[in-house]
Short mmCIF file of C-alpha atoms in Angstrom, two decimals:
data_model
loop_
_atom_site.label_atom_id
_atom_site.label_comp_id
_atom_site.label_asym_id
_atom_site.label_seq_id
_atom_site.Cartn_x
_atom_site.Cartn_y
_atom_site.Cartn_z
CA MET A 30 -10.37 9.94 9.04
CA SER A 31 -10.10 9.44 13.12
CA GLY A 32 -9.10 6.19 11.81
CA LEU A 33 -5.83 7.56 10.54
CA MET A 34 -5.09 9.77 13.40
CA ILE A 35 -5.69 6.87 15.16
CA LYS A 36 -2.57 5.32 13.15
CA ASP A 37 -0.62 8.01 14.05
CA LEU A 38 -1.02 8.18 17.29
CA TYR A 39 -0.18 4.28 18.34
CA ASN A 40 2.38 5.05 15.59
CA ILE A 41 3.87 8.37 17.84
CA LYS A 42 3.44 6.40 21.32
CA GLY A 43 6.97 4.12 20.91
CA ALA A 44 8.97 8.16 19.16
CA ILE A 45 6.81 10.04 22.34
CA LYS A 46 9.71 8.95 25.07
CA LEU A 47 12.72 9.99 22.78
CA TYR A 48 11.09 13.16 21.91
CA THR A 49 10.45 13.72 26.21
CA ILE A 50 13.59 12.95 26.64
CA ILE A 51 15.07 15.56 24.28
CA ILE A 52 12.40 18.21 25.87
CA VAL A 53 13.30 17.70 28.66
CA CYS A 54 17.66 17.98 27.79
CA LEU A 55 17.29 20.73 25.90
CA ILE A 56 15.11 22.68 28.30
CA ALA A 57 17.58 21.71 31.47
CA TYR A 58 20.03 22.85 29.68
CA CYS A 59 17.97 26.86 28.36
CA VAL A 60 17.44 26.49 32.62
CA PHE A 61 21.55 25.79 33.08
CA THR A 62 22.41 28.71 30.37
CA ASN A 63 20.23 30.88 31.63
CA LYS A 64 17.79 30.91 28.73
CA GLY A 65 14.68 30.34 30.34
CA PHE A 66 12.88 32.71 28.13
CA VAL A 67 13.35 30.13 25.44
CA ILE A 68 11.50 27.29 26.71
CA PRO A 69 7.76 27.80 26.02
CA ILE A 70 9.04 27.14 21.83
CA VAL A 71 10.97 24.24 22.79
CA PRO A 72 8.49 22.17 22.65
CA ILE A 73 6.45 23.08 20.68
CA ILE A 74 9.23 22.91 17.37
CA ILE A 75 10.42 19.99 18.47
CA GLY A 76 7.09 18.14 19.07
CA SER A 77 5.88 19.26 16.17
CA THR A 78 9.05 17.38 14.31
CA ILE A 79 6.52 14.84 15.86
CA LEU A 80 5.51 13.98 12.28
CA THR A 81 8.47 12.91 10.79
CA SER A 82 8.30 9.62 12.42
CA THR A 83 5.25 9.11 10.77
CA PHE A 84 5.53 9.78 7.66
CA ARG A 85 9.14 7.88 8.25
CA ILE A 86 7.04 4.30 8.79
CA ASP A 87 4.22 5.22 6.56
CA SER A 88 7.22 5.35 3.92
CA GLN A 89 8.99 1.25 5.72
CA VAL A 90 5.80 -0.26 4.85
CA LYS A 91 4.05 1.54 1.79
CA TRP A 92 0.61 2.10 3.65
CA THR A 93 -0.01 4.85 1.11
CA LYS A 94 -0.63 2.26 -1.47
CA TYR A 95 -1.77 0.35 1.05
CA ILE A 96 -4.54 2.68 2.37
CA VAL A 97 -5.51 4.47 -1.20
CA GLN A 98 -7.34 1.31 -1.28
CA SER A 99 -9.78 1.93 1.41
CA PRO A 100 -12.78 4.25 1.68
CA LEU A 101 -10.62 7.22 2.60
CA SER A 102 -9.39 9.61 -0.80
CA LYS A 103 -5.70 11.13 -0.86
CA LYS A 104 -7.10 14.17 0.74
CA ASP A 105 -8.22 12.44 3.56
CA ILE A 106 -4.57 11.25 3.69
CA ILE A 107 -2.63 14.60 3.64
CA ILE A 108 -5.85 16.09 5.83
CA SER A 109 -5.63 13.72 8.39
CA LYS A 110 -1.66 14.75 8.40
CA TYR A 111 -2.57 18.46 9.03
CA LEU A 112 -4.95 17.59 12.10
CA LEU A 113 -2.31 15.61 13.37
CA LEU A 114 0.31 18.93 13.21
CA ILE A 115 -2.12 20.35 15.01
CA PHE A 116 -2.56 18.34 17.56
CA LEU A 117 1.15 17.84 17.63
CA ILE A 118 1.64 22.02 18.38
CA VAL A 119 -1.31 22.93 21.00
CA ILE A 120 -0.11 19.90 23.25
CA SER A 121 3.00 21.18 22.36
CA THR A 122 2.56 24.93 23.35
CA VAL A 123 0.44 23.42 26.70
CA ILE A 124 3.53 22.26 27.54
CA GLY A 125 5.55 24.31 27.32
CA ILE A 126 3.33 26.54 29.26
CA LEU A 127 3.68 24.19 31.75
CA PHE A 128 7.18 24.56 32.03
CA SER A 129 7.52 27.74 31.83
CA ILE A 130 5.20 28.30 35.77
CA PRO A 131 8.54 28.33 37.58
CA ASN A 132 9.64 31.27 35.28
CA LEU A 133 6.68 33.27 35.47
CA ILE A 134 6.17 32.53 38.87
CA SER A 135 9.16 34.03 39.51
CA ASN A 136 8.92 36.89 37.41
CA ARG A 137 12.00 36.16 35.01
CA ILE A 138 9.34 35.36 32.07
CA SER A 139 6.47 37.89 31.26
CA MET A 140 3.20 36.57 30.50
CA GLN A 141 3.60 38.78 27.44
CA ALA A 142 6.58 37.27 26.33
CA LEU A 143 5.03 33.83 27.15
CA GLY A 144 2.56 35.17 24.97
CA GLN A 145 4.68 36.18 22.18
CA LEU A 146 7.99 33.56 22.13
CA SER A 147 4.93 31.02 22.22
CA LEU A 148 2.96 32.88 19.13
CA MET A 149 6.95 32.60 17.69
CA GLY A 150 6.88 28.85 18.46
CA ILE A 151 3.13 27.77 16.72
CA ASN A 152 3.30 30.46 13.67
CA ILE A 153 7.61 28.29 12.69
CA ALA A 154 6.09 24.13 13.45
CA LEU A 155 2.78 25.34 11.93
CA TYR A 156 4.59 26.83 8.66
CA SER A 157 7.83 23.94 8.28
CA GLY A 158 4.56 20.98 9.43
CA THR A 159 2.77 22.16 6.99
CA LEU A 160 6.57 22.44 4.10
CA LEU A 161 7.60 19.88 5.26
CA THR A 162 3.19 17.54 4.65
CA SER A 163 3.68 18.48 0.89
CA VAL A 164 7.10 17.98 0.08
CA ASN A 165 6.71 14.38 1.44
CA TYR A 166 3.86 14.05 -0.78
CA LEU A 167 4.76 16.48 -3.53
CA PHE A 168 8.52 14.66 -3.24
CA GLY A 169 8.21 11.01 -3.13
CA GLU A 170 7.24 9.83 0.29
CA ALA A 171 10.45 8.12 0.32
CA THR A 172 12.34 7.69 3.88
CA GLU A 173 15.41 7.81 2.61
CA LYS A 174 14.98 11.56 1.59
CA ILE A 175 13.01 12.67 5.09
CA GLU A 176 15.47 13.63 7.48
CA ILE A 177 17.04 15.87 4.52
CA PHE A 178 13.13 17.31 4.18
CA THR A 179 12.77 17.46 7.75
CA ILE A 180 15.84 19.25 8.15
CA LEU A 181 14.77 21.52 4.68
CA SER A 182 10.95 22.48 6.02
CA TYR A 183 12.44 23.88 9.71
CA VAL A 184 15.81 26.12 7.87
CA VAL A 185 13.52 26.98 5.26
CA SER A 186 10.36 27.96 7.40
CA THR A 187 12.33 29.50 10.33
CA ALA A 188 13.85 31.99 8.52
CA THR A 189 10.51 32.99 6.03
CA ILE A 190 8.81 33.29 9.39
CA LEU A 191 11.71 35.31 11.22
CA GLY A 192 11.54 37.24 7.89
CA ILE A 193 8.07 38.25 8.13
CA TYR A 194 7.98 39.23 11.84
CA LYS A 195 11.23 41.81 10.88
CA LEU A 196 8.81 42.88 7.61
CA ILE A 197 5.74 43.76 10.33
CA LYS A 198 7.83 45.06 12.56
CA VAL A 199 10.13 47.57 9.89
CA ILE A 200 6.73 48.56 7.71
CA SER A 201 4.35 49.06 11.20
CA ASP A 202 4.35 50.12 14.52
CA PHE A 203 2.74 47.13 16.30
CA SER A 204 3.74 45.18 19.74
CA PHE A 205 5.86 41.75 19.46
CA ILE A 206 1.88 40.21 20.84
CA ASN A 207 0.64 42.01 17.98
CA ILE A 208 2.90 40.98 14.94
CA GLY A 209 3.10 37.81 16.55
CA ALA A 210 -1.50 37.48 16.26
CA SER A 211 -0.28 39.51 12.19
CA VAL A 212 2.18 36.63 11.53
CA LEU A 213 -0.25 33.77 12.59
CA ILE A 214 -3.20 35.32 10.31
CA ILE A 215 -0.72 35.57 7.61
CA ASN A 216 0.99 31.88 8.28
CA VAL A 217 -2.71 30.10 8.85
CA VAL A 218 -3.87 32.00 5.06
CA ILE A 219 0.07 30.34 3.24
CA CYS A 220 -0.58 26.81 5.36
CA LEU A 221 -4.24 26.79 4.13
CA ILE A 222 -3.26 27.73 -0.05
CA LEU A 223 0.04 25.46 0.31
CA TRP A 224 -2.53 22.48 1.55
CA SER A 225 -5.22 23.15 -1.14
CA ILE A 226 -2.20 22.94 -3.54
CA THR A 227 -0.96 19.64 -2.25
CA ILE A 228 -4.12 17.76 -2.09
CA LYS A 229 -4.94 18.78 -5.77
CA ILE A 230 -1.45 17.93 -6.92
CA TYR A 231 -1.34 14.88 -4.77
CA GLN A 232 -4.84 13.71 -6.32
CA GLU A 233 -3.38 13.52 -10.22
CA LYS A 234 -0.28 11.84 -8.72
CA GLU A 235 0.68 8.68 -8.57
CA ILE A 236 0.94 6.65 -5.68
CA SER A 237 5.05 6.41 -5.26
CA LEU A 238 5.99 2.54 -5.72
CA GLN A 239 9.43 2.51 -4.29
CA ASN A 240 11.27 -1.52 -5.61
CA VAL A 241 8.11 -3.15 -7.41
CA SER A 242 8.95 -5.43 -9.65
CA GLN A 243 6.65 -6.12 -12.72
CA MET B 4 -23.17 -14.90 -14.04
CA SER B 5 -21.48 -10.85 -14.68
CA ASN B 6 -18.64 -9.96 -14.23
CA ILE B 7 -16.78 -8.37 -10.99
CA LEU B 8 -13.31 -7.20 -12.96
CA GLU B 9 -12.92 -5.85 -16.19
CA ILE B 10 -9.60 -5.06 -18.22
CA ASN B 11 -10.33 -3.88 -21.55
CA ASN B 12 -6.82 -3.88 -23.88
CA VAL B 13 -4.92 -2.57 -20.87
CA SER B 14 -1.02 -1.49 -21.95
CA LYS B 15 1.33 0.65 -20.02
CA SER B 16 4.69 0.92 -21.17
CA TYR B 17 7.94 1.81 -19.08
CA GLN B 18 11.53 2.41 -20.27
CA ASN B 19 12.52 -1.57 -20.68
CA PHE B 20 8.89 -2.97 -20.08
CA MET B 21 5.79 -2.90 -21.67
CA LEU B 22 2.49 -4.59 -20.89
CA GLN B 23 0.75 -4.46 -24.33
CA ASN B 24 -3.50 -4.96 -24.61
CA VAL B 25 -4.53 -7.04 -22.18
CA SER B 26 -7.96 -7.84 -22.40
CA PHE B 27 -9.27 -10.21 -19.50
CA ALA B 28 -12.58 -10.43 -17.46
CA LEU B 29 -13.04 -12.30 -13.95
CA PRO B 30 -16.51 -13.82 -13.21
CA GLU B 31 -18.32 -13.15 -9.80
CA GLY B 32 -17.64 -16.39 -8.28
CA CYS B 33 -14.67 -17.46 -9.50
CA ILE B 34 -11.27 -17.65 -8.37
CA MET B 35 -8.69 -16.55 -10.99
CA GLY B 36 -4.74 -17.23 -10.91
CA LEU B 37 -3.15 -14.66 -11.98
CA ILE B 38 0.55 -16.45 -13.26
CA GLY B 39 3.76 -15.63 -15.16
CA ILE B 40 7.64 -15.97 -14.14
CA ASN B 41 9.00 -12.78 -12.58
CA GLY B 42 8.91 -9.73 -14.67
CA ALA B 43 6.74 -11.25 -16.39
CA GLY B 44 4.03 -7.89 -15.85
CA LYS B 45 1.82 -9.08 -13.13
CA THR B 46 2.49 -6.59 -10.61
CA THR B 47 2.21 -3.82 -13.30
CA LEU B 48 -1.45 -5.79 -13.92
CA ILE B 49 -2.39 -4.93 -9.92
CA ASN B 50 -0.28 -1.93 -9.79
CA SER B 51 -2.69 -1.00 -13.18
CA VAL B 52 -5.84 -2.60 -11.99
CA LEU B 53 -5.67 -0.82 -8.31
CA ASN B 54 -5.64 2.62 -10.03
CA LEU B 55 -1.59 3.08 -8.61
CA ILE B 56 0.04 3.63 -11.60
CA ARG B 57 -1.57 5.24 -14.86
CA ILE B 58 -2.59 3.08 -17.65
CA ASP B 59 -1.53 4.60 -20.82
CA GLN B 60 -4.35 3.00 -23.51
CA GLY B 61 -7.32 0.29 -22.49
CA ASP B 62 -9.77 1.01 -19.66
CA ILE B 63 -10.73 -1.62 -16.07
CA LYS B 64 -14.43 -1.54 -14.83
CA ILE B 65 -13.82 -2.88 -11.16
CA PHE B 66 -17.92 -3.85 -10.07
CA GLY B 67 -18.85 -2.03 -13.74
CA MET B 68 -17.59 1.56 -12.54
CA GLU B 69 -13.89 2.88 -13.96
CA HIS B 70 -11.13 1.81 -11.79
CA GLY B 71 -10.05 5.26 -11.11
CA ASN B 72 -13.40 6.83 -10.60
CA LEU B 73 -14.57 3.80 -7.60
CA THR B 74 -17.09 5.34 -5.32
CA THR B 75 -16.18 5.01 -1.18
CA ASP B 76 -19.07 2.49 -1.00
CA ALA B 77 -17.22 0.04 -4.11
CA LYS B 78 -13.96 0.47 -1.97
CA GLU B 79 -16.04 -1.28 0.93
CA LYS B 80 -16.21 -4.46 -1.36
CA LEU B 81 -13.12 -4.42 -2.84
CA GLY B 82 -9.90 -5.80 -0.10
CA VAL B 83 -6.94 -6.42 -0.92
CA VAL B 84 -3.17 -7.67 0.26
CA TYR B 85 0.19 -7.15 -1.78
CA ASP B 86 3.50 -9.41 -1.12
CA GLU B 87 4.57 -7.96 1.46
CA ASN B 88 3.24 -6.14 5.26
CA CYS B 89 1.52 -2.57 4.65
CA LEU B 90 -0.07 -2.25 8.06
CA PRO B 91 2.20 -0.13 10.67
CA GLU B 92 4.73 -2.34 12.53
CA GLY B 93 4.16 -1.05 16.07
CA LEU B 94 0.64 -1.65 16.00
CA ASN B 95 -0.65 -4.91 17.81
CA ILE B 96 -3.96 -6.40 16.05
CA LYS B 97 -6.61 -4.84 19.14
CA GLU B 98 -5.28 -1.93 17.52
CA ILE B 99 -5.10 -2.39 14.18
CA CYS B 100 -8.41 -3.17 14.34
CA ASN B 101 -9.04 0.03 16.33
CA VAL B 102 -8.18 1.30 13.30
CA PHE B 103 -9.58 -0.31 11.11
CA CYS B 104 -13.16 -0.29 12.13
CA ARG B 105 -12.77 3.56 11.90
CA ILE B 106 -11.87 3.59 8.25
CA TYR B 107 -14.96 0.28 6.91
CA LYS B 108 -18.22 0.84 7.62
CA SER B 109 -18.33 -2.74 7.55
CA TRP B 110 -15.38 -3.80 9.79
CA ASP B 111 -17.04 -6.74 11.74
CA GLU B 112 -14.87 -7.38 15.27
CA LYS B 113 -15.94 -10.22 15.78
CA LEU B 114 -15.63 -12.11 12.29
CA TYR B 115 -11.79 -10.17 12.73
CA TYR B 116 -10.54 -11.65 16.36
CA SER B 117 -12.37 -15.30 14.50
CA ILE B 118 -10.16 -15.34 11.60
CA ILE B 119 -6.98 -14.46 13.70
CA GLU B 120 -7.95 -17.25 16.10
CA LYS B 121 -9.00 -19.24 12.98
CA MET B 122 -4.84 -18.35 11.74
CA GLU B 123 -3.70 -18.48 15.29
CA ILE B 124 -1.73 -15.15 14.87
CA PRO B 125 -0.37 -14.27 18.17
CA SER B 126 -2.13 -11.09 18.92
CA SER B 127 -0.54 -10.13 22.02
CA VAL B 128 2.93 -8.53 19.72
CA SER B 129 3.11 -6.09 17.40
CA ILE B 130 2.95 -6.22 13.69
CA GLY B 131 6.98 -5.88 13.70
CA LYS B 132 7.64 -8.66 15.93
CA MET B 133 5.66 -11.29 13.56
CA SER B 134 6.80 -13.71 11.26
CA ARG B 135 6.83 -12.56 7.56
CA GLY B 136 4.51 -15.60 7.06
CA ASN B 137 2.18 -14.20 10.22
CA LYS B 138 2.24 -10.64 9.11
CA ILE B 139 0.47 -11.29 5.90
CA LYS B 140 -1.82 -13.23 7.53
CA VAL B 141 -3.21 -10.28 9.33
CA ASN B 142 -2.92 -7.98 5.71
CA LEU B 143 -5.34 -11.21 4.86
CA VAL B 144 -6.99 -10.90 8.06
CA VAL B 145 -8.22 -6.84 7.32
CA ALA B 146 -8.99 -7.76 3.94
CA LEU B 147 -11.29 -10.24 4.45
CA THR B 148 -12.58 -8.42 7.83
CA HIS B 149 -14.70 -5.80 5.70
CA HIS B 150 -17.37 -8.11 3.58
CA PRO B 151 -15.04 -7.82 0.15
CA ARG B 152 -16.84 -8.55 -2.96
CA LEU B 153 -13.37 -8.70 -4.29
CA LEU B 154 -10.15 -9.97 -3.18
CA ILE B 155 -7.42 -9.48 -4.96
CA LEU B 156 -3.85 -11.22 -3.66
CA ASP B 157 -0.40 -9.84 -4.70
CA GLU B 158 1.62 -13.08 -4.47
CA ILE B 159 0.42 -14.00 -0.85
CA THR B 160 1.02 -17.52 -0.09
CA ALA B 161 5.06 -17.66 -1.16
CA SER B 162 5.56 -16.56 2.42
CA LEU B 163 3.47 -19.08 3.75
CA ASP B 164 4.45 -22.59 5.13
CA PRO B 165 2.06 -25.48 2.99
CA ILE B 166 0.26 -25.69 6.44
CA MET B 167 -1.32 -22.27 6.71
CA ARG B 168 -1.39 -22.16 2.87
CA ASN B 169 -3.94 -24.78 2.71
CA ASN B 170 -5.94 -23.04 5.25
CA VAL B 171 -5.17 -20.38 3.29
CA LEU B 172 -6.70 -21.62 0.90
CA ALA B 173 -9.64 -23.32 2.54
CA ILE B 174 -10.39 -19.64 3.12
CA PHE B 175 -10.39 -18.91 -0.16
CA ARG B 176 -13.55 -21.67 -1.52
CA GLU B 177 -14.97 -20.96 1.36
CA PHE B 178 -15.15 -17.27 0.58
CA VAL B 179 -16.31 -17.50 -2.94
CA GLN B 180 -19.22 -20.23 -1.80
CA ASP B 181 -21.95 -17.13 -2.62
CA GLU B 182 -21.26 -17.25 -6.09
CA LYS B 183 -20.84 -13.38 -5.90
CA ASN B 184 -17.51 -13.53 -4.78
CA SER B 185 -14.30 -13.46 -6.43
CA ILE B 186 -11.01 -13.39 -5.95
CA LEU B 187 -7.63 -12.34 -8.60
CA PHE B 188 -4.57 -14.23 -7.14
CA SER B 189 -0.95 -13.97 -8.28
CA SER B 190 1.02 -16.54 -7.71
CA HIS B 191 4.37 -18.44 -8.60
CA ILE B 192 3.04 -21.51 -6.93
CA THR B 193 0.74 -22.53 -9.23
CA THR B 194 -0.11 -25.93 -7.60
CA ASP B 195 -2.08 -23.20 -5.53
CA LEU B 196 -3.86 -22.35 -7.95
CA GLU B 197 -4.34 -25.94 -9.90
CA ASN B 198 -6.16 -26.87 -5.81
CA VAL B 199 -8.59 -23.66 -6.32
CA ALA B 200 -8.86 -21.36 -9.66
CA ASP B 201 -11.62 -21.45 -11.58
CA TYR B 202 -9.39 -19.36 -13.82
CA ILE B 203 -6.11 -19.64 -15.39
CA THR B 204 -4.87 -16.18 -17.40
CA PHE B 205 -0.93 -15.76 -18.35
CA ILE B 206 0.91 -13.43 -18.86
CA ASP B 207 4.18 -14.04 -20.30
CA ASN B 208 6.65 -9.92 -21.61
CA GLY B 209 3.70 -7.72 -20.87
CA LYS B 210 1.96 -10.56 -23.49
CA LEU B 211 -1.67 -12.13 -22.56
CA ILE B 212 -0.75 -15.05 -23.91
CA PHE B 213 -3.88 -16.93 -22.55
CA SER B 214 -7.02 -16.51 -20.17
CA MET B 215 -8.97 -19.39 -20.24
CA ASN B 216 -10.89 -21.49 -17.33
CA LYS B 217 -8.79 -24.07 -15.85
CA ASP B 218 -10.47 -26.96 -16.66
CA SER B 219 -10.57 -26.89 -20.16
CA LEU B 220 -6.78 -25.96 -20.17
CA LEU B 221 -6.01 -28.85 -18.54
CA ASP B 222 -8.01 -30.21 -20.05
CA ASP B 223 -7.39 -29.17 -24.01
CA ASN B 224 -4.22 -29.49 -23.73
CA LEU B 225 -1.34 -32.53 -23.87
CA LEU B 226 1.90 -33.52 -22.71
CA ILE B 227 3.72 -35.34 -25.46
CA ARG B 228 7.06 -36.91 -24.67
CA CYS B 229 8.64 -38.61 -27.19
CA LYS B 230 11.57 -38.85 -29.01
CA GLU B 231 12.93 -36.83 -32.11
CA SER B 232 12.01 -38.82 -34.66
CA GLU B 233 8.31 -39.01 -32.33
CA PHE B 234 7.95 -35.04 -32.97
CA ALA B 235 9.15 -35.31 -36.52
CA ARG B 236 5.66 -36.68 -37.94
CA LEU B 237 3.84 -34.90 -35.27
CA ASP B 238 1.03 -32.58 -37.34
CA LYS B 239 2.56 -29.19 -36.31
CA THR B 240 -1.01 -27.30 -35.94
CA PHE B 241 -1.60 -29.19 -32.57
CA ILE B 242 1.90 -28.08 -31.06
CA THR B 243 0.86 -24.93 -28.95
CA ALA B 244 5.62 -25.01 -27.46
CA TYR B 245 7.79 -28.06 -27.15
CA GLU B 246 11.11 -28.11 -26.06
CA ASN B 247 14.69 -30.32 -27.38
CA LYS B 248 16.13 -32.51 -23.91
CA PRO B 249 18.62 -34.12 -24.06
CA ASN B 250 16.17 -37.27 -23.82
CA GLY B 251 14.40 -36.28 -26.62
CA VAL B 252 11.58 -33.85 -26.48
CA ILE B 253 8.69 -32.49 -24.44
CA ALA B 254 5.97 -30.48 -25.98
CA LEU B 255 2.65 -28.89 -25.31
CA ALA B 256 -0.20 -29.91 -27.59
CA SER B 257 -4.14 -30.19 -28.42
CA ASN B 258 -6.01 -33.13 -26.70
CA GLN B 259 -6.38 -33.70 -31.18
CA LEU B 260 -2.91 -35.07 -31.06
CA LYS B 261 -4.51 -37.46 -28.72
CA GLN B 262 -6.12 -40.31 -30.35
CA TYR B 263 -2.75 -39.96 -32.57
CA CYS B 264 -0.63 -40.53 -29.28
CA LEU B 265 -2.40 -43.64 -28.73
CA ASP B 266 -2.58 -45.23 -32.19
CA GLU B 267 1.16 -44.25 -32.51
CA LEU B 268 1.83 -45.70 -28.25
CA ILE B 269 3.76 -42.13 -27.79
CA ASN B 270 3.82 -41.16 -24.36
CA PHE B 271 1.44 -38.33 -23.53
CA GLU B 272 0.08 -37.25 -19.85
CA GLU B 273 -1.88 -34.43 -18.84
CA PRO B 274 0.13 -30.87 -17.91
CA THR B 275 0.55 -28.75 -14.92
CA ILE B 276 -0.13 -25.22 -14.97
CA GLU B 277 3.67 -24.72 -14.11
CA GLU B 278 4.34 -27.69 -17.13
CA ILE B 279 1.87 -25.60 -19.49
CA MET B 280 3.60 -21.71 -17.83
CA LEU B 281 7.40 -22.84 -18.50
CA LEU B 282 7.57 -24.97 -21.58
CA ILE B 283 5.26 -21.87 -23.27
CA THR B 284 7.88 -18.74 -21.41
CA LYS B 285 10.98 -20.98 -22.20
CA GLY B 286 10.42 -23.23 -25.75
CA VAL B 287 9.73 -22.45 -29.40
CA ARG B 288 6.96 -21.48 -30.15
#
């Protein structure tokens, strides 16, 4: 499976420059509009969307129909994407925290707020990345649909995660950081269920073969 | 000699196409050419063998195992090249090696670089910047580098120039020399198959027309070129297919008519695979 991870990392190295520019521009925008408190979230959300690039690249060369002939299983293919998602979230969280250090030093953001916002970003990124992976493998692996899948996944997951935050806030007297941790636990459980359902269905599914001749 | 690939009564239907009861076997140490016009069902058959599509009926065995239940070790011994590049286009030769050495236990890095050099593939550029021919060559190198026992190739020579096609065909001959390895090779370029194939399997409109030893196919058939009056006198039980032309009739016949043709001074010659394919596909059977 490490081969698949390395392949994706090689694939995204070309996209890293673009994503770095987007993140820097958004952070600059937050700084200049006095919205510095959202800086920890920006790299996590943007960073996790790099996963979309890997789906697009795979789909362009019909990688899946090729790699299923190797000793790797369909399960390995999906798990490698989830591991890549986790890797991207971890790296982007670290970047978000590093970009927030000036705000921490100048007391414009507290350590607690940084933790809360990072947790919220992680929750949205984890859920949307999982949703995107499931939708991509279960509904087609088609290049032309991947952008729509990405937008839908992020909209649905942001709404869901914020909804769960609100719900927990209403039904409990947890502090915001505890709500974030609770949502993370619920989210991990939901993601694990989604992962196993996706793997199970995908193993039985025919590989998407677009435009093949007879 | 045991069979490395066995296809028994395989059927697959789509809305406007049907692969019907196809059966044949590929023995160890042989190259089998899979021929047929566009839309005949070659790719459907290859996709069925590779379990990319689910067959409606029949069974397919690779290395004696059900094709849908190949073990990891069995998959190590299977090499596949499609008619298009399937490798990530942003990766270069070294990066491809770094990826696949982690996927195949039997990956042979030394062999990889030696074939890359032998095929004169530029190693500094990414796959995406290579010509279509070079892209297919890299796919073939990857398939050969993990020491497969069965190579399944879907129309790969069409993208190669004549010199490179010859080099590739030489690699195929070398590959089957130990009499354990086999190749299933679909191609439109029937001259390639005349050079390397031991068996020819012909599919037309989803049906298997024949699967037989190439030498027998060429030796057992005659291509007769004659006038209509001469054709009328031929024993039709020996005629496989024929086509009326402005200047006479071209017929594919059993070589049992050879003596008759010699006696009656009727022109005949040994057919090429392409002539057999075209007459059976387009002629009257």
